[in-house]
Amino acid sequence: MTDNIGMTAQKLYLEDLSEGLVYESAEARLEPAQIQAFAREFDPQPFHLDDVAARDTLFGGLAASGWHTAAVTMRLLVQSLPLAGGIIGAGGDIAWPRPTRPGDILRVTSTILTVERSRSKPGRGIVTVQSETRNQHGDVCQRLIARLVVFARTHEADVAKGGQSLSETDKKAR
């Protein structure tokens, strides 16, 4: 994958997010060798591995694994939606309406759908984000609706004062 991605220094907290905000990623290009390498390791099916064999499948040619598209999307999300504490998934739905092809240049547009502060843990909340991964033609290759755990600024202050981190809180819940 070749790209022109730069890390964003500013971290986003729960208080920074509101319904309707849109975040755009940089671009990432998928090369045939990358598609095949990912498939060899994680999704070894003919339509991901062999261009000739792929012609006789539903895809009609080499196509990236949906999980490869998801992995590229995740990289772009980490860099375009810099949530304090990282992107921590709490469920969601994913669909691949069209295959990602060799040479496709992917870009992710993420829209904040909902922001809900936790009543029981006010130092964090759940944010629902819709992320569409499009190719260079504007075609949607992946649609992801994800519920994410997002920390409030107060959480950072609490941890700095000796409060509990997410992992410490979760250990006590087990």
Tab-separated table of N, CA and C in Angstrom:
chain	number	residue	atom	x	y	z
A	1	MET	N	0.854	-1.169	0.000
A	1	MET	CA	0.000	0.000	0.000
A	1	MET	C	0.897	1.228	0.000
A	2	THR	N	0.687	2.102	-0.935
A	2	THR	CA	1.377	3.387	-0.913
A	2	THR	C	0.389	4.430	-0.442
A	3	ASP	N	0.896	5.461	0.236
A	3	ASP	CA	-0.024	6.451	0.779
A	3	ASP	C	0.675	7.775	0.975
A	4	ASN	N	-0.119	8.764	1.335
A	4	ASN	CA	0.412	10.087	1.660
A	4	ASN	C	-0.158	10.536	2.998
A	5	ILE	N	-0.129	9.622	3.961
A	5	ILE	CA	-0.775	9.845	5.246
A	5	ILE	C	0.186	10.524	6.208
A	6	GLY	N	-0.328	11.508	6.943
A	6	GLY	CA	0.435	12.136	8.015
A	6	GLY	C	-0.355	12.035	9.303
A	7	MET	N	0.330	11.801	10.391
A	7	MET	CA	-0.348	11.702	11.685
A	7	MET	C	-0.838	13.077	12.128
A	8	THR	N	-2.032	13.123	12.661
A	8	THR	CA	-2.585	14.345	13.223
A	8	THR	C	-2.209	14.374	14.698
A	9	ALA	N	-1.604	15.472	15.145
A	9	ALA	CA	-1.126	15.562	16.527
A	9	ALA	C	-2.265	15.782	17.515
A	10	GLN	N	-3.268	16.554	17.150
A	10	GLN	CA	-4.347	16.890	18.075
A	10	GLN	C	-5.224	15.671	18.337
A	11	LYS	N	-5.426	15.352	19.608
A	11	LYS	CA	-6.282	14.233	19.983
A	11	LYS	C	-7.702	14.732	20.213
A	12	LEU	N	-8.668	13.915	19.838
A	12	LEU	CA	-10.079	14.263	19.994
A	12	LEU	C	-10.668	13.552	21.206
A	13	TYR	N	-11.421	14.299	21.979
A	13	TYR	CA	-12.101	13.776	23.159
A	13	TYR	C	-13.607	13.806	22.920
A	14	LEU	N	-14.328	13.157	23.809
A	14	LEU	CA	-15.782	13.092	23.717
A	14	LEU	C	-16.388	14.483	23.542
A	15	GLU	N	-15.863	15.466	24.275
A	15	GLU	CA	-16.405	16.826	24.221
A	15	GLU	C	-16.180	17.497	22.862
A	16	ASP	N	-15.233	16.995	22.079
A	16	ASP	CA	-14.923	17.585	20.773
A	16	ASP	C	-15.843	17.086	19.664
A	17	LEU	N	-16.597	16.037	19.941
A	17	LEU	CA	-17.391	15.374	18.912
A	17	LEU	C	-18.862	15.733	19.044
A	18	SER	N	-19.512	15.883	17.890
A	18	SER	CA	-20.955	16.131	17.877
A	18	SER	C	-21.540	15.540	16.608
A	19	GLU	N	-22.822	15.272	16.656
A	19	GLU	CA	-23.516	14.686	15.510
A	19	GLU	C	-23.307	15.544	14.276
A	20	GLY	N	-22.996	14.873	13.168
A	20	GLY	CA	-22.849	15.558	11.893
A	20	GLY	C	-21.433	15.956	11.528
A	21	LEU	N	-20.496	15.929	12.481
A	21	LEU	CA	-19.106	16.253	12.133
A	21	LEU	C	-18.577	15.218	11.148
A	22	VAL	N	-17.785	15.684	10.181
A	22	VAL	CA	-17.247	14.813	9.135
A	22	VAL	C	-15.724	14.893	9.151
A	23	TYR	N	-15.090	13.737	9.042
A	23	TYR	CA	-13.629	13.638	8.998
A	23	TYR	C	-13.234	12.925	7.715
A	24	GLU	N	-12.260	13.488	7.003
A	24	GLU	CA	-11.762	12.915	5.743
A	24	GLU	C	-10.356	12.383	5.962
A	25	SER	N	-10.081	11.220	5.411
A	25	SER	CA	-8.743	10.642	5.528
A	25	SER	C	-7.872	11.060	4.349
A	26	ALA	N	-6.617	10.714	4.457
A	26	ALA	CA	-5.706	10.789	3.321
A	26	ALA	C	-6.048	9.615	2.396
A	27	GLU	N	-5.223	9.370	1.407
A	27	GLU	CA	-5.462	8.283	0.452
A	27	GLU	C	-4.476	7.145	0.670
A	28	ALA	N	-4.896	5.952	0.264
A	28	ALA	CA	-4.031	4.775	0.287
A	28	ALA	C	-4.300	3.971	-0.978
A	29	ARG	N	-3.244	3.613	-1.678
A	29	ARG	CA	-3.358	2.851	-2.924
A	29	ARG	C	-3.031	1.386	-2.662
A	30	LEU	N	-3.848	0.485	-3.194
A	30	LEU	CA	-3.604	-0.949	-3.058
A	30	LEU	C	-2.970	-1.492	-4.333
A	31	GLU	N	-1.822	-2.103	-4.185
A	31	GLU	CA	-1.103	-2.707	-5.308
A	31	GLU	C	-1.433	-4.201	-5.371
A	32	PRO	N	-1.354	-4.803	-6.566
A	32	PRO	CA	-1.670	-6.233	-6.696
A	32	PRO	C	-0.856	-7.116	-5.745
A	33	ALA	N	0.427	-6.846	-5.603
A	33	ALA	CA	1.273	-7.673	-4.728
A	33	ALA	C	0.809	-7.595	-3.272
A	34	GLN	N	0.331	-6.437	-2.850
A	34	GLN	CA	-0.164	-6.294	-1.474
A	34	GLN	C	-1.450	-7.088	-1.270
A	35	ILE	N	-2.328	-7.037	-2.264
A	35	ILE	CA	-3.584	-7.792	-2.200
A	35	ILE	C	-3.283	-9.279	-2.078
A	36	GLN	N	-2.356	-9.768	-2.891
A	36	GLN	CA	-2.014	-11.187	-2.882
A	36	GLN	C	-1.293	-11.586	-1.593
A	37	ALA	N	-0.409	-10.735	-1.091
A	37	ALA	CA	0.308	-11.048	0.157
A	37	ALA	C	-0.664	-11.135	1.331
A	38	PHE	N	-1.586	-10.185	1.419
A	38	PHE	CA	-2.587	-10.222	2.491
A	38	PHE	C	-3.406	-11.509	2.373
A	39	ALA	N	-3.832	-11.834	1.157
A	39	ALA	CA	-4.660	-13.023	0.941
A	39	ALA	C	-3.908	-14.304	1.294
A	40	ARG	N	-2.639	-14.401	0.912
A	40	ARG	CA	-1.862	-15.598	1.248
A	40	ARG	C	-1.854	-15.835	2.757
A	41	GLU	N	-1.754	-14.765	3.517
A	41	GLU	CA	-1.665	-14.916	4.969
A	41	GLU	C	-3.027	-15.046	5.652
A	42	PHE	N	-4.034	-14.319	5.181
A	42	PHE	CA	-5.280	-14.217	5.944
A	42	PHE	C	-6.552	-14.682	5.235
A	43	ASP	N	-6.581	-14.734	3.915
A	43	ASP	CA	-7.819	-15.060	3.196
A	43	ASP	C	-7.464	-15.735	1.871
A	44	PRO	N	-6.866	-16.939	1.937
A	44	PRO	CA	-6.321	-17.584	0.741
A	44	PRO	C	-7.383	-18.200	-0.174
A	45	GLN	N	-8.043	-17.336	-0.922
A	45	GLN	CA	-9.034	-17.791	-1.889
A	45	GLN	C	-8.593	-17.351	-3.281
A	46	PRO	N	-8.948	-18.123	-4.320
A	46	PRO	CA	-8.441	-17.853	-5.674
A	46	PRO	C	-8.697	-16.432	-6.183
A	47	PHE	N	-9.841	-15.850	-5.856
A	47	PHE	CA	-10.159	-14.510	-6.377
A	47	PHE	C	-9.342	-13.410	-5.712
A	48	HIS	N	-8.603	-13.747	-4.642
A	48	HIS	CA	-7.691	-12.792	-4.005
A	48	HIS	C	-6.233	-13.073	-4.374
A	49	LEU	N	-5.962	-14.275	-4.905
A	49	LEU	CA	-4.582	-14.716	-5.108
A	49	LEU	C	-4.121	-14.748	-6.558
A	50	ASP	N	-5.013	-15.085	-7.464
A	50	ASP	CA	-4.614	-15.385	-8.843
A	50	ASP	C	-5.534	-14.654	-9.819
A	51	ASP	N	-4.965	-13.719	-10.560
A	51	ASP	CA	-5.761	-12.912	-11.491
A	51	ASP	C	-6.458	-13.774	-12.536
A	52	VAL	N	-5.772	-14.777	-13.062
A	52	VAL	CA	-6.365	-15.639	-14.095
A	52	VAL	C	-7.511	-16.458	-13.501
A	53	ALA	N	-7.278	-17.102	-12.367
A	53	ALA	CA	-8.330	-17.896	-11.721
A	53	ALA	C	-9.500	-17.009	-11.297
A	54	ALA	N	-9.210	-15.782	-10.903
A	54	ALA	CA	-10.253	-14.860	-10.431
A	54	ALA	C	-11.219	-14.463	-11.537
A	55	ARG	N	-10.785	-14.542	-12.786
A	55	ARG	CA	-11.657	-14.149	-13.911
A	55	ARG	C	-12.896	-15.028	-14.013
A	56	ASP	N	-12.793	-16.273	-13.555
A	56	ASP	CA	-13.913	-17.210	-13.637
A	56	ASP	C	-14.748	-17.242	-12.355
A	57	THR	N	-14.625	-16.215	-11.529
A	57	THR	CA	-15.392	-16.163	-10.280
A	57	THR	C	-16.413	-15.029	-10.345
A	58	LEU	N	-17.198	-14.915	-9.316
A	58	LEU	CA	-18.177	-13.836	-9.185
A	58	LEU	C	-17.530	-12.465	-9.380
A	59	PHE	N	-16.259	-12.318	-8.968
A	59	PHE	CA	-15.577	-11.027	-9.031
A	59	PHE	C	-15.076	-10.675	-10.424
A	60	GLY	N	-14.898	-11.665	-11.301
A	60	GLY	CA	-14.463	-11.400	-12.671
A	60	GLY	C	-13.045	-10.859	-12.773
A	61	GLY	N	-12.259	-11.005	-11.740
A	61	GLY	CA	-10.876	-10.533	-11.717
A	61	GLY	C	-10.394	-10.425	-10.288
A	62	LEU	N	-9.115	-10.157	-10.145
A	62	LEU	CA	-8.511	-10.073	-8.817
A	62	LEU	C	-9.213	-9.008	-7.970
A	63	ALA	N	-9.519	-9.365	-6.737
A	63	ALA	CA	-10.181	-8.451	-5.796
A	63	ALA	C	-9.533	-8.605	-4.431
A	64	ALA	N	-9.407	-7.502	-3.723
A	64	ALA	CA	-8.871	-7.549	-2.359
A	64	ALA	C	-9.886	-8.215	-1.440
A	65	SER	N	-9.389	-8.910	-0.450
A	65	SER	CA	-10.249	-9.439	0.603
A	65	SER	C	-10.973	-8.271	1.272
A	66	GLY	N	-12.213	-8.485	1.650
A	66	GLY	CA	-12.917	-7.451	2.404
A	66	GLY	C	-12.173	-7.102	3.679
A	67	TRP	N	-11.512	-8.101	4.259
A	67	TRP	CA	-10.749	-7.856	5.490
A	67	TRP	C	-9.509	-7.019	5.217
A	68	HIS	N	-8.971	-7.112	4.014
A	68	HIS	CA	-7.853	-6.237	3.635
A	68	HIS	C	-8.363	-4.798	3.520
A	69	THR	N	-9.507	-4.632	2.880
A	69	THR	CA	-10.115	-3.299	2.794
A	69	THR	C	-10.384	-2.757	4.198
A	70	ALA	N	-10.864	-3.627	5.093
A	70	ALA	CA	-11.124	-3.205	6.475
A	70	ALA	C	-9.833	-2.796	7.183
A	71	ALA	N	-8.748	-3.521	6.938
A	71	ALA	CA	-7.468	-3.193	7.573
A	71	ALA	C	-6.937	-1.849	7.072
A	72	VAL	N	-7.054	-1.608	5.769
A	72	VAL	CA	-6.632	-0.315	5.213
A	72	VAL	C	-7.512	0.797	5.785
A	73	THR	N	-8.810	0.535	5.859
A	73	THR	CA	-9.735	1.510	6.447
A	73	THR	C	-9.321	1.837	7.875
A	74	MET	N	-8.970	0.817	8.644
A	74	MET	CA	-8.570	1.054	10.034
A	74	MET	C	-7.346	1.950	10.101
A	75	ARG	N	-6.376	1.696	9.244
A	75	ARG	CA	-5.177	2.547	9.242
A	75	ARG	C	-5.550	3.997	8.941
A	76	LEU	N	-6.389	4.190	7.948
A	76	LEU	CA	-6.808	5.547	7.589
A	76	LEU	C	-7.620	6.194	8.714
A	77	LEU	N	-8.443	5.406	9.394
A	77	LEU	CA	-9.230	5.932	10.518
A	77	LEU	C	-8.337	6.355	11.682
A	78	VAL	N	-7.363	5.534	12.013
A	78	VAL	CA	-6.457	5.853	13.122
A	78	VAL	C	-5.788	7.200	12.879
A	79	GLN	N	-5.497	7.485	11.626
A	79	GLN	CA	-4.773	8.708	11.307
A	79	GLN	C	-5.680	9.900	11.019
A	80	SER	N	-6.929	9.658	10.671
A	80	SER	CA	-7.821	10.788	10.361
A	80	SER	C	-8.825	11.088	11.473
A	81	LEU	N	-8.997	10.169	12.390
A	81	LEU	CA	-9.915	10.334	13.515
A	81	LEU	C	-9.117	10.046	14.792
A	82	PRO	N	-8.235	10.979	15.180
A	82	PRO	CA	-7.272	10.723	16.262
A	82	PRO	C	-7.903	10.809	17.655
A	83	LEU	N	-8.625	9.772	18.019
A	83	LEU	CA	-9.306	9.766	19.313
A	83	LEU	C	-8.310	9.562	20.449
A	84	ALA	N	-8.455	10.342	21.498
A	84	ALA	CA	-7.620	10.186	22.688
A	84	ALA	C	-7.833	8.779	23.239
A	85	GLY	N	-6.770	8.058	23.464
A	85	GLY	CA	-6.886	6.684	23.949
A	85	GLY	C	-6.990	5.668	22.829
A	86	GLY	N	-7.066	6.122	21.576
A	86	GLY	CA	-7.140	5.213	20.436
A	86	GLY	C	-8.563	4.891	20.026
A	87	ILE	N	-8.681	4.186	18.920
A	87	ILE	CA	-9.991	3.758	18.426
A	87	ILE	C	-10.294	2.409	19.066
A	88	ILE	N	-11.278	2.408	19.951
A	88	ILE	CA	-11.640	1.210	20.704
A	88	ILE	C	-13.059	0.826	20.304
A	89	GLY	N	-13.185	-0.282	19.597
A	89	GLY	CA	-14.479	-0.715	19.094
A	89	GLY	C	-15.365	-1.308	20.175
A	90	ALA	N	-16.667	-1.077	20.026
A	90	ALA	CA	-17.667	-1.631	20.941
A	90	ALA	C	-18.835	-2.201	20.146
A	91	GLY	N	-18.539	-2.721	18.951
A	91	GLY	CA	-19.566	-3.321	18.106
A	91	GLY	C	-19.836	-2.493	16.869
A	92	GLY	N	-20.557	-3.098	15.930
A	92	GLY	CA	-20.893	-2.379	14.713
A	92	GLY	C	-21.311	-3.304	13.591
A	93	ASP	N	-21.449	-2.713	12.410
A	93	ASP	CA	-21.832	-3.440	11.199
A	93	ASP	C	-20.907	-3.038	10.064
A	94	ILE	N	-20.587	-4.012	9.206
A	94	ILE	CA	-19.706	-3.749	8.076
A	94	ILE	C	-20.298	-4.382	6.824
A	95	ALA	N	-20.147	-3.699	5.694
A	95	ALA	CA	-20.615	-4.227	4.411
A	95	ALA	C	-19.617	-3.827	3.331
A	96	TRP	N	-19.498	-4.688	2.327
A	96	TRP	CA	-18.628	-4.416	1.180
A	96	TRP	C	-19.490	-4.436	-0.084
A	97	PRO	N	-20.072	-3.301	-0.464
A	97	PRO	CA	-20.979	-3.275	-1.613
A	97	PRO	C	-20.304	-3.515	-2.959
A	98	ARG	N	-18.997	-3.284	-3.045
A	98	ARG	CA	-18.270	-3.572	-4.290
A	98	ARG	C	-16.846	-3.930	-3.911
A	99	PRO	N	-16.187	-4.739	-4.742
A	99	PRO	CA	-14.822	-5.153	-4.401
A	99	PRO	C	-13.799	-4.032	-4.575
A	100	THR	N	-12.745	-4.129	-3.786
A	100	THR	CA	-11.582	-3.256	-3.955
A	100	THR	C	-10.656	-3.958	-4.937
A	101	ARG	N	-10.200	-3.228	-5.937
A	101	ARG	CA	-9.398	-3.799	-7.025
A	101	ARG	C	-7.942	-3.340	-6.954
A	102	PRO	N	-7.046	-4.094	-7.601
A	102	PRO	CA	-5.654	-3.648	-7.685
A	102	PRO	C	-5.584	-2.249	-8.295
A	103	GLY	N	-4.784	-1.395	-7.685
A	103	GLY	CA	-4.630	-0.028	-8.168
A	103	GLY	C	-5.643	0.951	-7.612
A	104	ASP	N	-6.654	0.450	-6.902
A	104	ASP	CA	-7.633	1.369	-6.309
A	104	ASP	C	-6.953	2.274	-5.288
A	105	ILE	N	-7.398	3.513	-5.282
A	105	ILE	CA	-6.933	4.500	-4.312
A	105	ILE	C	-8.096	4.753	-3.370
A	106	LEU	N	-7.904	4.389	-2.113
A	106	LEU	CA	-8.985	4.450	-1.133
A	106	LEU	C	-8.884	5.691	-0.259
A	107	ARG	N	-10.043	6.192	0.119
A	107	ARG	CA	-10.171	7.339	1.026
A	107	ARG	C	-11.393	7.065	1.898
A	108	VAL	N	-11.319	7.468	3.165
A	108	VAL	CA	-12.411	7.218	4.111
A	108	VAL	C	-13.040	8.540	4.544
A	109	THR	N	-14.363	8.584	4.477
A	109	THR	CA	-15.133	9.710	5.009
A	109	THR	C	-15.906	9.191	6.209
A	110	SER	N	-15.668	9.794	7.371
A	110	SER	CA	-16.324	9.365	8.610
A	110	SER	C	-17.240	10.466	9.116
A	111	THR	N	-18.468	10.080	9.434
A	111	THR	CA	-19.470	11.017	9.938
A	111	THR	C	-19.909	10.574	11.329
A	112	ILE	N	-19.898	11.506	12.271
A	112	ILE	CA	-20.360	11.213	13.631
A	112	ILE	C	-21.885	11.164	13.605
A	113	LEU	N	-22.453	10.018	13.999
A	113	LEU	CA	-23.908	9.850	14.012
A	113	LEU	C	-24.506	10.157	15.381
A	114	THR	N	-23.890	9.639	16.439
A	114	THR	CA	-24.384	9.898	17.793
A	114	THR	C	-23.214	10.019	18.764
A	115	VAL	N	-23.437	10.780	19.821
A	115	VAL	CA	-22.471	10.928	20.911
A	115	VAL	C	-23.250	10.765	22.213
A	116	GLU	N	-22.892	9.760	23.012
A	116	GLU	CA	-23.605	9.489	24.264
A	116	GLU	C	-22.601	9.339	25.404
A	117	ARG	N	-22.677	10.219	26.385
A	117	ARG	CA	-21.816	10.085	27.572
A	117	ARG	C	-22.379	8.959	28.441
A	118	SER	N	-21.495	8.158	28.990
A	118	SER	CA	-21.902	7.072	29.882
A	118	SER	C	-22.436	7.648	31.191
A	119	ARG	N	-23.561	7.115	31.645
A	119	ARG	CA	-24.108	7.549	32.938
A	119	ARG	C	-23.325	6.926	34.096
A	120	SER	N	-22.905	5.689	33.914
A	120	SER	CA	-22.204	4.991	34.999
A	120	SER	C	-20.705	5.282	35.018
A	121	LYS	N	-20.146	5.671	33.864
A	121	LYS	CA	-18.715	5.984	33.768
A	121	LYS	C	-18.564	7.306	33.022
A	122	PRO	N	-18.773	8.437	33.703
A	122	PRO	CA	-18.817	9.741	33.035
A	122	PRO	C	-17.511	10.175	32.381
A	123	GLY	N	-16.429	9.459	32.627
A	123	GLY	CA	-15.156	9.783	31.985
A	123	GLY	C	-15.052	9.267	30.563
A	124	ARG	N	-16.131	8.680	30.068
A	124	ARG	CA	-16.132	8.173	28.685
A	124	ARG	C	-17.552	8.085	28.157
A	125	GLY	N	-17.633	7.760	26.881
A	125	GLY	CA	-18.934	7.622	26.254
A	125	GLY	C	-18.839	6.723	25.042
A	126	ILE	N	-19.953	6.586	24.362
A	126	ILE	CA	-20.018	5.800	23.126
A	126	ILE	C	-20.364	6.749	21.989
A	127	VAL	N	-19.558	6.692	20.947
A	127	VAL	CA	-19.775	7.495	19.749
A	127	VAL	C	-20.031	6.532	18.596
A	128	THR	N	-21.109	6.756	17.867
A	128	THR	CA	-21.400	5.952	16.682
A	128	THR	C	-20.929	6.729	15.462
A	129	VAL	N	-20.107	6.051	14.646
A	129	VAL	CA	-19.490	6.674	13.475
A	129	VAL	C	-19.815	5.842	12.244
A	130	GLN	N	-20.222	6.508	11.163
A	130	GLN	CA	-20.360	5.836	9.871
A	130	GLN	C	-19.154	6.203	9.031
A	131	SER	N	-18.421	5.183	8.584
A	131	SER	CA	-17.245	5.409	7.745
A	131	SER	C	-17.458	4.734	6.402
A	132	GLU	N	-17.345	5.526	5.344
A	132	GLU	CA	-17.439	4.992	3.986
A	132	GLU	C	-16.066	5.045	3.345
A	133	THR	N	-15.624	3.887	2.862
A	133	THR	CA	-14.354	3.779	2.160
A	133	THR	C	-14.672	3.773	0.672
A	134	ARG	N	-14.179	4.790	-0.030
A	134	ARG	CA	-14.460	4.941	-1.464
A	134	ARG	C	-13.181	4.815	-2.274
A	135	ASN	N	-13.352	4.349	-3.502
A	135	ASN	CA	-12.206	4.293	-4.405
A	135	ASN	C	-12.078	5.611	-5.165
A	136	GLN	N	-11.125	5.662	-6.068
A	136	GLN	CA	-10.826	6.894	-6.807
A	136	GLN	C	-11.980	7.342	-7.705
A	137	HIS	N	-12.946	6.473	-7.957
A	137	HIS	CA	-14.118	6.819	-8.776
A	137	HIS	C	-15.293	7.282	-7.916
A	138	GLY	N	-15.112	7.253	-6.600
A	138	GLY	CA	-16.192	7.634	-5.692
A	138	GLY	C	-17.115	6.487	-5.328
A	139	ASP	N	-16.794	5.273	-5.790
A	139	ASP	CA	-17.614	4.102	-5.481
A	139	ASP	C	-17.339	3.629	-4.057
A	140	VAL	N	-18.398	3.312	-3.317
A	140	VAL	CA	-18.240	2.806	-1.952
A	140	VAL	C	-17.800	1.346	-2.011
A	141	CYS	N	-16.621	1.065	-1.458
A	141	CYS	CA	-16.092	-0.300	-1.379
A	141	CYS	C	-16.380	-0.927	-0.018
A	142	GLN	N	-16.533	-0.082	0.997
A	142	GLN	CA	-16.849	-0.574	2.339
A	142	GLN	C	-17.665	0.476	3.080
A	143	ARG	N	-18.644	-0.002	3.827
A	143	ARG	CA	-19.433	0.870	4.700
A	143	ARG	C	-19.367	0.260	6.100
A	144	LEU	N	-18.931	1.057	7.051
A	144	LEU	CA	-18.774	0.606	8.428
A	144	LEU	C	-19.551	1.534	9.350
A	145	ILE	N	-20.402	0.953	10.168
A	145	ILE	CA	-21.028	1.717	11.243
A	145	ILE	C	-20.483	1.112	12.527
A	146	ALA	N	-19.706	1.917	13.253
A	146	ALA	CA	-19.005	1.416	14.437
A	146	ALA	C	-19.390	2.210	15.670
A	147	ARG	N	-19.545	1.485	16.760
A	147	ARG	CA	-19.719	2.113	18.074
A	147	ARG	C	-18.344	2.105	18.720
A	148	LEU	N	-17.884	3.278	19.130
A	148	LEU	CA	-16.536	3.429	19.666
A	148	LEU	C	-16.575	3.964	21.092
A	149	VAL	N	-15.689	3.443	21.927
A	149	VAL	CA	-15.494	3.999	23.267
A	149	VAL	C	-14.592	5.220	23.098
A	150	VAL	N	-15.059	6.371	23.574
A	150	VAL	CA	-14.282	7.614	23.464
A	150	VAL	C	-14.179	8.236	24.853
A	151	PHE	N	-12.970	8.633	25.201
A	151	PHE	CA	-12.725	9.207	26.524
A	151	PHE	C	-13.010	10.695	26.552
A	152	ALA	N	-13.493	11.134	27.705
A	152	ALA	CA	-13.690	12.560	27.969
A	152	ALA	C	-12.386	13.132	28.518
A	153	ARG	N	-12.236	14.424	28.432
A	153	ARG	CA	-11.046	15.061	29.007
A	153	ARG	C	-10.940	14.774	30.502
A	154	THR	N	-12.066	14.665	31.172
A	154	THR	CA	-12.055	14.394	32.614
A	154	THR	C	-11.425	13.045	32.923
A	155	HIS	N	-11.526	12.078	32.008
A	155	HIS	CA	-10.908	10.760	32.207
A	155	HIS	C	-9.393	10.902	32.293
A	156	GLU	N	-8.815	11.680	31.379
A	156	GLU	CA	-7.357	11.884	31.376
A	156	GLU	C	-6.916	12.501	32.694
A	157	ALA	N	-7.655	13.490	33.173
A	157	ALA	CA	-7.303	14.149	34.431
A	157	ALA	C	-7.424	13.170	35.598
A	158	ASP	N	-8.451	12.325	35.580
A	158	ASP	CA	-8.638	11.342	36.646
A	158	ASP	C	-7.490	10.336	36.685
A	159	VAL	N	-7.068	9.832	35.525
A	159	VAL	CA	-5.964	8.874	35.463
A	159	VAL	C	-4.671	9.538	35.921
A	160	ALA	N	-4.444	10.791	35.523
A	160	ALA	CA	-3.235	11.519	35.925
A	160	ALA	C	-3.176	11.702	37.441
A	161	LYS	N	-4.341	11.803	38.082
A	161	LYS	CA	-4.395	11.980	39.540
A	161	LYS	C	-4.365	10.640	40.280
A	162	GLY	N	-4.147	9.558	39.548
A	162	GLY	CA	-4.095	8.248	40.196
A	162	GLY	C	-5.375	7.460	40.083
A	163	GLY	N	-6.296	7.917	39.242
A	163	GLY	CA	-7.551	7.197	39.026
A	163	GLY	C	-7.325	5.956	38.187
A	164	GLN	N	-8.395	5.281	37.830
A	164	GLN	CA	-8.294	4.029	37.099
A	164	GLN	C	-8.313	4.247	35.596
A	165	SER	N	-7.486	3.467	34.911
A	165	SER	CA	-7.509	3.451	33.455
A	165	SER	C	-8.609	2.498	33.007
A	166	LEU	N	-8.852	2.444	31.711
A	166	LEU	CA	-9.868	1.541	31.167
A	166	LEU	C	-9.550	0.100	31.545
A	167	SER	N	-8.299	-0.326	31.411
A	167	SER	CA	-7.953	-1.721	31.689
A	167	SER	C	-8.131	-2.056	33.167
A	168	GLU	N	-7.814	-1.133	34.067
A	168	GLU	CA	-7.997	-1.385	35.498
A	168	GLU	C	-9.474	-1.519	35.844
A	169	THR	N	-10.298	-0.669	35.255
A	169	THR	CA	-11.738	-0.722	35.493
A	169	THR	C	-12.304	-2.035	34.973
A	170	ASP	N	-11.869	-2.445	33.770
A	170	ASP	CA	-12.370	-3.677	33.173
A	170	ASP	C	-11.932	-4.908	33.962
A	171	LYS	N	-10.724	-4.901	34.528
A	171	LYS	CA	-10.249	-6.031	35.327
A	171	LYS	C	-11.144	-6.226	36.545
A	172	LYS	N	-11.562	-5.130	37.163
A	172	LYS	CA	-12.429	-5.223	38.338
A	172	LYS	C	-13.804	-5.759	37.970
A	173	ALA	N	-14.245	-5.501	36.730
A	173	ALA	CA	-15.570	-5.943	36.297
A	173	ALA	C	-15.597	-7.442	36.018
A	174	ARG	N	-14.428	-8.046	35.784
A	174	ARG	CA	-14.379	-9.476	35.432
A	174	ARG	C	-14.565	-10.373	36.607
